[in-house]
Amino acid sequence: MDKIITISRQYGSGGREIGRQIAEHFNIPFYDNELITLAAKESGYAEAAFHNAETKATNSLLYSIAMGMSTYGSQESGFAHLSLDDRIYLAQSDIIRKVANEGPCVIVGRCADYILKEREDVIHLFVHANLEFRKARAIKIDGIAPENAEEIVLKKDKRRANYYNYHSGEKWGKASNYHMSVNSGYVGVDKAAKAFIAFLENI
């Protein structure tokens, strides 16, 4: 495998697990929450700020902590006028480009498909599923209370869409942004991973 693979996914669709299976199959690095840690270390921002980036957290304490650890503000005066969310996005973008430059890998979320859109060695995948399937996974995998599952699933998808749309100017989940899309609710997570792997092995 000589490609970089980005995976965008609806919450509860199993995109992270699918990405991990793809990475294991091709024996290449897998980046998800690891990107947060890398970006935090590289930029000097508080790691907690990255965990809240997609929700556009503006809590004054969180902002103060992150800004207090900022290395960007002192290095580039232009960054001083950017919001915390924008600074975090830039830090994550730098890390995504860095790991992509290091070679083939799987990157989940974080607008990676948009950030790497100019590269010809990147394959963009999207995972989606019906609401009932995603609710069931949210309850089983993330331990979400059944009575709250639908609200949380829809809210998380809305946040991901807003985050992506804001930073990319593109529509999250739009078919033309991806090379392949699979409904994991129809075929199951494992078969979705196998479908992607078969596609990747034949391009």
XYZ file of C-alpha atoms in Angstrom:
203
model
C 0.000 0.000 0.000
C 1.511 3.286 -1.124
C -1.518 5.472 -0.411
C -2.615 7.734 2.403
C -6.188 6.958 3.427
C -8.562 9.415 5.055
C -11.801 8.261 6.636
C -14.750 10.515 7.349
C -17.670 8.952 9.178
C -21.031 9.467 10.773
C -21.023 8.997 14.519
C -21.770 5.393 15.443
C -21.082 4.046 11.948
C -17.923 2.225 13.018
C -15.580 4.394 10.974
C -12.829 4.316 13.585
C -12.917 0.510 13.808
C -12.990 0.229 10.034
C -9.994 2.532 9.784
C -8.107 0.461 12.330
C -8.834 -2.751 10.410
C -7.621 -1.174 7.173
C -4.420 0.021 8.848
C -3.787 -3.409 10.362
C -4.415 -5.145 7.043
C -1.879 -2.992 5.210
C 0.424 -2.721 8.227
C 0.498 1.072 8.135
C 0.120 3.682 10.929
C -3.334 4.564 12.214
C -4.099 8.081 13.425
C -7.238 9.147 15.254
C -7.084 10.538 18.778
C -3.324 10.153 18.459
C -3.445 13.228 16.220
C -4.752 15.255 19.138
C -1.836 14.272 21.319
C 0.684 14.939 18.556
C -0.837 18.310 17.744
C -0.935 19.304 21.407
C 2.732 18.425 21.860
C 3.770 20.160 18.654
C 1.816 23.368 19.252
C 2.022 23.684 23.012
C -1.758 24.010 23.366
C -3.488 22.214 26.209
C -4.562 18.782 24.970
C -8.008 19.292 26.496
C -8.607 22.105 24.019
C -8.218 19.715 21.097
C -10.789 17.309 22.499
C -13.317 20.135 22.452
C -12.411 21.603 19.070
C -15.258 19.965 17.150
C -17.783 21.363 19.617
C -16.243 24.834 19.235
C -15.668 25.115 22.981
C -15.173 28.710 24.071
C -15.135 28.170 27.818
C -13.107 31.045 29.278
C -11.038 28.769 31.529
C -10.248 26.379 28.696
C -9.397 29.327 26.479
C -7.085 30.776 29.100
C -5.310 27.465 29.640
C -4.820 26.910 25.925
C -3.712 30.452 25.237
C -1.324 30.328 28.154
C 0.385 27.330 26.588
C 0.377 28.787 23.092
C 3.609 28.904 21.160
C 1.976 30.262 18.020
C 1.008 33.629 19.439
C 4.579 34.548 20.242
C 6.004 33.240 16.981
C 3.579 34.612 14.442
C 1.722 37.816 15.148
C -0.840 36.873 12.520
C -2.097 34.022 14.674
C -2.935 36.399 17.500
C -6.133 37.463 15.733
C -7.404 33.934 15.138
C -9.956 32.190 17.335
C -8.909 29.271 19.522
C -10.801 26.922 17.216
C -8.921 28.230 14.176
C -5.559 27.931 15.910
C -6.305 24.355 16.892
C -7.403 23.573 13.337
C -4.129 24.962 11.995
C -2.113 22.949 14.510
C -3.962 19.747 13.587
C -3.568 20.527 9.893
C 0.191 20.775 10.343
C 0.286 17.389 12.061
C -1.909 15.781 9.382
C 0.409 17.041 6.645
C 3.428 15.894 8.644
C 2.228 12.302 9.147
C 1.119 12.170 5.484
C 4.614 13.222 4.423
C 6.046 10.369 6.467
C 4.312 7.785 4.284
C 1.197 5.615 3.901
C -1.209 5.756 6.837
C -4.874 5.884 7.811
C -6.198 9.172 9.209
C -9.691 9.327 10.725
C -11.644 12.584 10.828
C -10.175 16.027 11.555
C -10.969 17.310 8.030
C -8.022 15.251 6.756
C -9.663 14.721 3.374
C -9.899 18.478 2.844
C -6.454 19.253 4.266
C -4.821 16.708 1.945
C -7.085 17.304 -1.068
C -4.257 18.555 -3.298
C -2.238 15.349 -2.916
C -2.629 12.720 -5.618
C -1.572 9.850 -3.338
C -4.582 10.140 -1.002
C -7.774 8.069 -1.074
C -10.809 9.510 0.695
C -13.411 7.161 2.207
C -16.735 7.835 3.917
C -18.680 5.563 6.276
C -22.371 6.058 6.942
C -25.208 4.011 8.405
C -28.881 4.231 9.307
C -29.846 5.866 12.581
C -30.945 2.657 14.357
C -27.616 0.959 13.640
C -25.699 3.966 14.921
C -27.852 4.271 18.028
C -27.242 0.617 18.835
C -23.479 1.032 18.486
C -23.500 4.201 20.576
C -25.257 2.314 23.353
C -23.042 -0.779 23.097
C -19.646 0.737 22.329
C -19.814 4.136 24.037
C -22.147 3.206 26.865
C -24.709 5.873 26.040
C -28.054 5.555 27.793
C -30.697 4.214 25.384
C -33.071 7.081 26.091
C -30.398 9.592 25.080
C -28.905 7.715 22.147
C -30.806 9.326 19.279
C -30.275 12.866 20.539
C -26.543 12.310 21.076
C -25.988 10.607 17.718
C -27.714 13.414 15.837
C -25.978 16.100 17.887
C -22.526 14.627 17.284
C -23.190 14.377 13.560
C -24.320 17.994 13.498
C -21.142 19.068 15.277
C -18.955 17.118 12.860
C -20.805 18.589 9.898
C -20.534 22.129 11.259
C -16.831 21.710 12.012
C -16.112 20.323 8.550
C -18.302 22.790 6.679
C -16.825 25.747 8.574
C -13.195 24.873 7.950
C -13.455 23.418 4.451
C -16.255 25.367 2.840
C -17.408 21.980 1.538
C -20.432 19.918 2.554
C -19.642 17.089 4.956
C -20.715 13.729 3.545
C -21.057 14.955 -0.040
C -20.413 11.960 -2.297
C -18.176 13.822 -4.740
C -15.686 14.563 -1.943
C -14.864 10.857 -1.549
C -13.515 8.046 -3.696
C -15.737 5.446 -2.037
C -18.582 5.370 0.475
C -19.989 2.338 2.292
C -23.161 1.873 4.361
C -21.867 -0.057 7.368
C -25.405 -0.380 8.688
C -26.284 -2.481 5.661
C -23.202 -4.720 5.406
C -21.820 -4.544 8.935
C -18.548 -3.034 10.166
C -16.297 -5.975 9.286
C -17.671 -6.355 5.763
C -17.462 -2.598 5.243
C -13.755 -2.794 6.141
C -13.293 -5.703 3.728
C -15.080 -3.777 0.963
C -12.746 -0.826 1.419
C -9.713 -3.121 1.538
C -10.770 -4.842 -1.704
C -11.190 -1.434 -3.327
C -7.782 -0.246 -2.099
C -6.072 -3.405 -3.303
C -7.396 -2.892 -6.812
C -6.570 0.720 -7.541
